[in-house]
PDB file of C-alpha atoms in Angstrom:
ATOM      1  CA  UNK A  14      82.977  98.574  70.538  1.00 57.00           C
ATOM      2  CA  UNK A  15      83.221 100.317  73.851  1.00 58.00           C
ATOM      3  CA  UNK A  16      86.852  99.261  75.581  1.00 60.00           C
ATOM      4  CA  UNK A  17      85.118  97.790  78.544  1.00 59.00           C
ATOM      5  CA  UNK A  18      83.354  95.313  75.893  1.00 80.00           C
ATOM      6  CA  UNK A  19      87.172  94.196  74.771  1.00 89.00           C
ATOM      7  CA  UNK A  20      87.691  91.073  76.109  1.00 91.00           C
ATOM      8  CA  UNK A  21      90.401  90.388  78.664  1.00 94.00           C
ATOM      9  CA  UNK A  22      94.244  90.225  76.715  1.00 96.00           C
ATOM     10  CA  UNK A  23      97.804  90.453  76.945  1.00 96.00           C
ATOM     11  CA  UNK A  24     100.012  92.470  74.956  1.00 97.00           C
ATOM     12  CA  UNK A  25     103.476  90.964  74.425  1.00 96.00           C
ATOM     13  CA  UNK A  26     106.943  92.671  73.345  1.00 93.00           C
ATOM     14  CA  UNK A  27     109.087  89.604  73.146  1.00 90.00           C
ATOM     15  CA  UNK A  28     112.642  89.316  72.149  1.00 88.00           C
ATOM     16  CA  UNK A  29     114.814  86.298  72.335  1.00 88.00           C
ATOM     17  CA  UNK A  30     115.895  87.602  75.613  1.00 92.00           C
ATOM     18  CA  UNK A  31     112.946  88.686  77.275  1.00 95.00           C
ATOM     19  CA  UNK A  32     109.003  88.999  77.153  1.00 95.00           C
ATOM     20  CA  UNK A  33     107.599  92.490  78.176  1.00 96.00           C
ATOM     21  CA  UNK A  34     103.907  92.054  79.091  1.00 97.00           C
ATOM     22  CA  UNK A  35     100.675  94.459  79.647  1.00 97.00           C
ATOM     23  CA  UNK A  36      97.801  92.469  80.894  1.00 97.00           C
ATOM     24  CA  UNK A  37      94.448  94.321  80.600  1.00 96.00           C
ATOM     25  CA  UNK A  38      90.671  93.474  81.812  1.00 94.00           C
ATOM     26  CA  UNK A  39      87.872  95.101  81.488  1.00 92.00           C
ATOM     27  CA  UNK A  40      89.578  97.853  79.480  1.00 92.00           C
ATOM     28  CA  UNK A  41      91.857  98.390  82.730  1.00 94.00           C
ATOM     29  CA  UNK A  42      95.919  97.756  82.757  1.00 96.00           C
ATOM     30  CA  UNK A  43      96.185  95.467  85.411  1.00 96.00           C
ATOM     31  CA  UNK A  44      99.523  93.988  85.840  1.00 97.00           C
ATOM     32  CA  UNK A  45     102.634  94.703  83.700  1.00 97.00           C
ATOM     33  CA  UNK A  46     106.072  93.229  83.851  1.00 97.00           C
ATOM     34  CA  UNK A  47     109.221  91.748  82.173  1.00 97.00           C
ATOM     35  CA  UNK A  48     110.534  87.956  82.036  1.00 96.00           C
ATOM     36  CA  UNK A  49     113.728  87.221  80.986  1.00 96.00           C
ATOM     37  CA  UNK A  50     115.172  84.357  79.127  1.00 95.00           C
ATOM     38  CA  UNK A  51     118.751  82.487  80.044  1.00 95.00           C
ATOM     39  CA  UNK A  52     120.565  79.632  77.935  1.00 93.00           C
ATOM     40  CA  UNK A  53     124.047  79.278  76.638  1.00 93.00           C
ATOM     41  CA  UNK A  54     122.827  79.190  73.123  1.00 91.00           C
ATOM     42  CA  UNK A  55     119.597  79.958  71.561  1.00 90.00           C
ATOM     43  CA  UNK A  56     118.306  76.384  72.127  1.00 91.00           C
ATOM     44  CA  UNK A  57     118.619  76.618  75.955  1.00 91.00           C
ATOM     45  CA  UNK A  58     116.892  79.976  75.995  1.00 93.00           C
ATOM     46  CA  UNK A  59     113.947  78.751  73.857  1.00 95.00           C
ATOM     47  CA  UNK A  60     113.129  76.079  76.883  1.00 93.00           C
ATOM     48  CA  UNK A  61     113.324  78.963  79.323  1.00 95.00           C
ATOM     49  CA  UNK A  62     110.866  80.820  76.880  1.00 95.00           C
ATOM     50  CA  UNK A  63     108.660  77.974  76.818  1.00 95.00           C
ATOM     51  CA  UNK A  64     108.291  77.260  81.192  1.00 95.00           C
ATOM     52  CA  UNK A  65     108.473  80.733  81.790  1.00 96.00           C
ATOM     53  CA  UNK A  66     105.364  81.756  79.132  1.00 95.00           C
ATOM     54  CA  UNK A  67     103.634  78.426  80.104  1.00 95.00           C
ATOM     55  CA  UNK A  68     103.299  79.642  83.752  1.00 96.00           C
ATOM     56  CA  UNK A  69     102.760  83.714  83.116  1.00 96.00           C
ATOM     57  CA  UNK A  70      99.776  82.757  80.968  1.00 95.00           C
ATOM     58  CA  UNK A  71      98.385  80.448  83.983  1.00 95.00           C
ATOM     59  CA  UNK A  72      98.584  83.270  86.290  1.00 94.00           C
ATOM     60  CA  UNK A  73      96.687  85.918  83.818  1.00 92.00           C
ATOM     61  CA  UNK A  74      93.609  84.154  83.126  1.00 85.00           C
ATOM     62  CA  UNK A  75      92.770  85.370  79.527  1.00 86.00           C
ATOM     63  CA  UNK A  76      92.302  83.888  76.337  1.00 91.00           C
ATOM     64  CA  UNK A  77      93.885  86.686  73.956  1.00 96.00           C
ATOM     65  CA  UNK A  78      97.959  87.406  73.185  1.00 96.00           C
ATOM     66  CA  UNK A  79      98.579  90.348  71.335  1.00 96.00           C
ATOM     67  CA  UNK A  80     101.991  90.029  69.981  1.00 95.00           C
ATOM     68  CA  UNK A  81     103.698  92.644  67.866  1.00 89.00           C
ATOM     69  CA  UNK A  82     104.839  90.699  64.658  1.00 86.00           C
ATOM     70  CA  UNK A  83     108.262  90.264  63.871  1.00 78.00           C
ATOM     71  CA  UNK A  84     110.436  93.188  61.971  1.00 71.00           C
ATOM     72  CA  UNK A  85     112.756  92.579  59.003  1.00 63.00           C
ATOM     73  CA  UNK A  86     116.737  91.989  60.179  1.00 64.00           C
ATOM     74  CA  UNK A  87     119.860  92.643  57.732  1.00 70.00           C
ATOM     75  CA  UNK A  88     120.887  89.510  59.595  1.00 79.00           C
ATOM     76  CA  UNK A  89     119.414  85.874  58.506  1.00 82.00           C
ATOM     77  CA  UNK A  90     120.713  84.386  61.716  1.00 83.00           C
ATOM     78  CA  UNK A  91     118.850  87.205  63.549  1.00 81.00           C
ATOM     79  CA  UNK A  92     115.532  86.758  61.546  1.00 81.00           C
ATOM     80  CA  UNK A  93     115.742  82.891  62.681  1.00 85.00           C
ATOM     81  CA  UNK A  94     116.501  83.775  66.421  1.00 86.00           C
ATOM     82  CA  UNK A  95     113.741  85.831  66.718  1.00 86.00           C
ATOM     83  CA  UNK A  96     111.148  83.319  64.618  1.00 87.00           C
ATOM     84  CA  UNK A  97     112.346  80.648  67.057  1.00 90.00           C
ATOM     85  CA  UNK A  98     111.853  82.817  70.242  1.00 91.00           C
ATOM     86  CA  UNK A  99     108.599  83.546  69.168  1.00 91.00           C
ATOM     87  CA  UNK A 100     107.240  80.043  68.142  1.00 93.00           C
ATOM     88  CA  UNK A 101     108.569  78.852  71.419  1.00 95.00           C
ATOM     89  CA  UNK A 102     106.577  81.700  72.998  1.00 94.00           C
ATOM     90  CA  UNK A 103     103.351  81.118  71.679  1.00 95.00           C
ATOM     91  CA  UNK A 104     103.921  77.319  72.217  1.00 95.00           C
ATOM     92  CA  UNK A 105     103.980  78.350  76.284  1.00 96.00           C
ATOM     93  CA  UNK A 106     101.634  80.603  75.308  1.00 96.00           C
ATOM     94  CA  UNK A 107      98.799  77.963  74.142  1.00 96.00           C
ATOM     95  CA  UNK A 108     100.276  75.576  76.594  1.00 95.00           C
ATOM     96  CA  UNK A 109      99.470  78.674  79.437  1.00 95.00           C
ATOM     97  CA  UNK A 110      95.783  78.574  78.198  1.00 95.00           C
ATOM     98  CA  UNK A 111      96.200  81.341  75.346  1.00 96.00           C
ATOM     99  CA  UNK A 112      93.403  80.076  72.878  1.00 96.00           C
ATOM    100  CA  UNK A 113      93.876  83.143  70.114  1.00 96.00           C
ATOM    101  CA  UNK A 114      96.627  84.841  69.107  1.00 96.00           C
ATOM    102  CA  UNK A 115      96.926  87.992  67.407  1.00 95.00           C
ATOM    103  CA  UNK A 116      99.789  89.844  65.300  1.00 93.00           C
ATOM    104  CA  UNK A 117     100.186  93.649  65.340  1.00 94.00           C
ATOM    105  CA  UNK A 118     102.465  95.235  62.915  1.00 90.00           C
ATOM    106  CA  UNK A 119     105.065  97.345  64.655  1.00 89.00           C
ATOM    107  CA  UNK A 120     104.356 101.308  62.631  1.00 88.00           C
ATOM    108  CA  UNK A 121     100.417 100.341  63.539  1.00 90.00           C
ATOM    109  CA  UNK A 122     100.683 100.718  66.934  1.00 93.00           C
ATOM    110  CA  UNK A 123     103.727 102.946  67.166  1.00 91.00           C
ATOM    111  CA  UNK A 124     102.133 105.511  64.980  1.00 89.00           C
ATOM    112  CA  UNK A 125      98.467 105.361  66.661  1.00 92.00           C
ATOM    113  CA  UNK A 126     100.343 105.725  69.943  1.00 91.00           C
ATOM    114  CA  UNK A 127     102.246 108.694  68.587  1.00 85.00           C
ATOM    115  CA  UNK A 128     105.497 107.020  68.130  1.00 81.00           C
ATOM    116  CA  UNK A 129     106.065 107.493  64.754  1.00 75.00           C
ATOM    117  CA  UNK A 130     109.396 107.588  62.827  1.00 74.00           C
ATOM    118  CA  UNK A 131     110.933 111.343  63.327  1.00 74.00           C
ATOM    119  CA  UNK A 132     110.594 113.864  61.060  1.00 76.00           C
ATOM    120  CA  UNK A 133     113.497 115.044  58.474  1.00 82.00           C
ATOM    121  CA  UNK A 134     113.603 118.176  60.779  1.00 85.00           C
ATOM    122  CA  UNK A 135     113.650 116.452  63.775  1.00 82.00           C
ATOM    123  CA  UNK A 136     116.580 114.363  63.124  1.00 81.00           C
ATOM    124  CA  UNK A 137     118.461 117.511  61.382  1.00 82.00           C
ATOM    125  CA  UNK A 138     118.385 118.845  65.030  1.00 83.00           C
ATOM    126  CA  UNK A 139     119.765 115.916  66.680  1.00 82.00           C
ATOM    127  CA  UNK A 140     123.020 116.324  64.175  1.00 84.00           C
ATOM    128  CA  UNK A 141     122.952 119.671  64.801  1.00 83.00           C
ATOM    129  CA  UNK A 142     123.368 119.167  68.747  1.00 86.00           C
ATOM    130  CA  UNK A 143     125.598 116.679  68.620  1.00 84.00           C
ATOM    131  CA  UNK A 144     127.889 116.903  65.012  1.00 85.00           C
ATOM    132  CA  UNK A 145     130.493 114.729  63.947  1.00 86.00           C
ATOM    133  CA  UNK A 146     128.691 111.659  65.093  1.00 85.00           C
ATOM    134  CA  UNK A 147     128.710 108.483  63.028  1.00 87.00           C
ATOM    135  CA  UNK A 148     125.175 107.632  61.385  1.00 83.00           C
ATOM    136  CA  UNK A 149     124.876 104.534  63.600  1.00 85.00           C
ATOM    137  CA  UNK A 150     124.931 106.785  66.801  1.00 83.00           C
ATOM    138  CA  UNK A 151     122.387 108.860  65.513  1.00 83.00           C
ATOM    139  CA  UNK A 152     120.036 106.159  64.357  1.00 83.00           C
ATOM    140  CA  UNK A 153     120.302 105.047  68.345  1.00 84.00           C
ATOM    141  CA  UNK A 154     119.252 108.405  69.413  1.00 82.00           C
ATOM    142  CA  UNK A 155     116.391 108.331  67.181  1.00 81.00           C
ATOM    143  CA  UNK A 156     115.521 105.410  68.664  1.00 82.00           C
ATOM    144  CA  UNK A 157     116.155 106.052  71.973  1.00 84.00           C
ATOM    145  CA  UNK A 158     113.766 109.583  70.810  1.00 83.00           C
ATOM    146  CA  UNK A 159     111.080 107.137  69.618  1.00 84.00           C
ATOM    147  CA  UNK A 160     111.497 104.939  72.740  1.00 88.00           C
ATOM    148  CA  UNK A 161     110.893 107.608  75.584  1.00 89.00           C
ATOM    149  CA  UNK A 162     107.999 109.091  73.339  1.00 90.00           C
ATOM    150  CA  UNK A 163     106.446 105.919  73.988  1.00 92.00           C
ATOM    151  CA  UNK A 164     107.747 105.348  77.710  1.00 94.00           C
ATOM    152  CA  UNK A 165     105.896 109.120  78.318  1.00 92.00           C
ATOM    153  CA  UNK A 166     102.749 108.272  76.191  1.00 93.00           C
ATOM    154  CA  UNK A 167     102.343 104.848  78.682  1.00 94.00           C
ATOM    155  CA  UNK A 168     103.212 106.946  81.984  1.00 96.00           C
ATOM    156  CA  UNK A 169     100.715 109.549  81.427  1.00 95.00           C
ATOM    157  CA  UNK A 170      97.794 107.384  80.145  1.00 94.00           C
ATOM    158  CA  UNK A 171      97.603 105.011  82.790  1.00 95.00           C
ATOM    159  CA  UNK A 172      99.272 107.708  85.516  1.00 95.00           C
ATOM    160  CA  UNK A 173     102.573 105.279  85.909  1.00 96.00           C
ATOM    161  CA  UNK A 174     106.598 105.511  86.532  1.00 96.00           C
ATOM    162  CA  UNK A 175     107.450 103.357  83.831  1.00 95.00           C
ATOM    163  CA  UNK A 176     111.099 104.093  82.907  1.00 95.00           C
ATOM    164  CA  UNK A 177     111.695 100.648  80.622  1.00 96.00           C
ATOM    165  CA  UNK A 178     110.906 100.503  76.688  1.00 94.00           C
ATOM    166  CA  UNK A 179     109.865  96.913  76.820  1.00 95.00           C
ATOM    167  CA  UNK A 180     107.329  97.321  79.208  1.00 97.00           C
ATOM    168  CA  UNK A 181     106.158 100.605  77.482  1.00 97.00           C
ATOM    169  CA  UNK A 182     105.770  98.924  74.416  1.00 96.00           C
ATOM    170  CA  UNK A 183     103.856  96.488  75.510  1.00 97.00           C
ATOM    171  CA  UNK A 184     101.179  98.900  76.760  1.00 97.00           C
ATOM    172  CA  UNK A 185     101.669 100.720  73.805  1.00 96.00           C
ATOM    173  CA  UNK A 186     100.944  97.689  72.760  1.00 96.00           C
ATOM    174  CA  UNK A 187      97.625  97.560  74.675  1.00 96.00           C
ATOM    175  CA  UNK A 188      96.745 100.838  74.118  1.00 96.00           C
ATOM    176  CA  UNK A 189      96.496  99.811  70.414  1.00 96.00           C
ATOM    177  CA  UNK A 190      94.925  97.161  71.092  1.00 96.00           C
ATOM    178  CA  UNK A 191      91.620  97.996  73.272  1.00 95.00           C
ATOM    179  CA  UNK A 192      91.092 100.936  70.770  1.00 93.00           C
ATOM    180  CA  UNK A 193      91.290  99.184  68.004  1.00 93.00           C
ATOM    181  CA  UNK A 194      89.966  95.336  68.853  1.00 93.00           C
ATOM    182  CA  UNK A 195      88.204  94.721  65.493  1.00 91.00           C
ATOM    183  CA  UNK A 196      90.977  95.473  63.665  1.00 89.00           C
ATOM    184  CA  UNK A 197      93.366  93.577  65.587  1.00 92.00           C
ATOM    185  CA  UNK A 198      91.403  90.597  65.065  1.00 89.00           C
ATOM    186  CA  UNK A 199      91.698  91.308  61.641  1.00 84.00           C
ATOM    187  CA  UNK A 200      94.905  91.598  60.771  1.00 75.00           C
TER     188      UNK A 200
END
């Protein structure tokens, strides 16, 4: 399937803060952004999700959400949060005019988009730059690592000044996602 053939989508990095999106037609990016989400408590925000979603999907007339699926958190509360934020957002989502929606697992597209975890010898060089560090500040810098890998990847494909990782991802996202439609559909 050729990536003009790909019917019109939008990729979605969602949090229970915000919703990073990458709208593409015709195999083109056309319009990227970031919404975010206010409340007091998780409750109020899920509302916000729900208008705000509702009226982004209006404006991008396509039938296809690409979400990537939700991760495993240490933290039950956390896991809950983030299942709530996302039913609320594909609620807005379907309300918007979203008629299919389709999961992508985080390493699938991080990996095909050259993302991938680092390498034993790649974070043996971060502790070498930087010693005595606790392991929690050098998990960030792997992520951080992992996270302007991807900003880069986005910038140069689609010749952009992309600087956040929300965004990113959701072209990364996208990326995934028009070269790999039939599987997407799939999974």
């Amino acid at each position: 399937m050729s990536k003009s053939s790909v019917p019109s989508f939008c990729a979605v990095d969602a949090s229970t803060n915000s919703l990073a999106f990458a709208y593409f037609v015709d195999g083109n990016l056309q319009k990227y952004g970031k919404i975010r989400f206010f409340g007091s408590t998780i409750y109020d925000k899920l509302g916000d999700t729900v208008h705000k979603t509702m009226s982004l999907f209006k404006s991008l007339p396509s039938e296809n959400m690409i979400i990537e699926k939700t991760i495993f958190a240490n933290s039950a509360q956390v896991a809950a949060s983030l299942a709530l934020s996302q039913g609320a957002l594909i609620g807005g989502a379907k309300i918007g005019g979203v008629r299919n929606v389709y999961g992508v697992a985080p390493m699938s597209w991080q990996s095909y988009v050259g993302t991938r975890l680092l390498t034993t010898d790649e974070k043996q060089k971060i502790r070498q730059a930087t010693p005595g560090r606790s392991s929690s500040w050098y998990k960030s810098q792997e992520r951080e690592q992992r996270k302007q890998k991807t900003i880069n990847t986005v910038n140069k494909r689609f010749g952009i000044k992309l600087d956040d990782n929300d965004i990113a991802d959701a072209c990364g996202i996208g990326i995934f996602a028009l070269e790999n439609w039939e599987r997407v559909i799939k999974e």
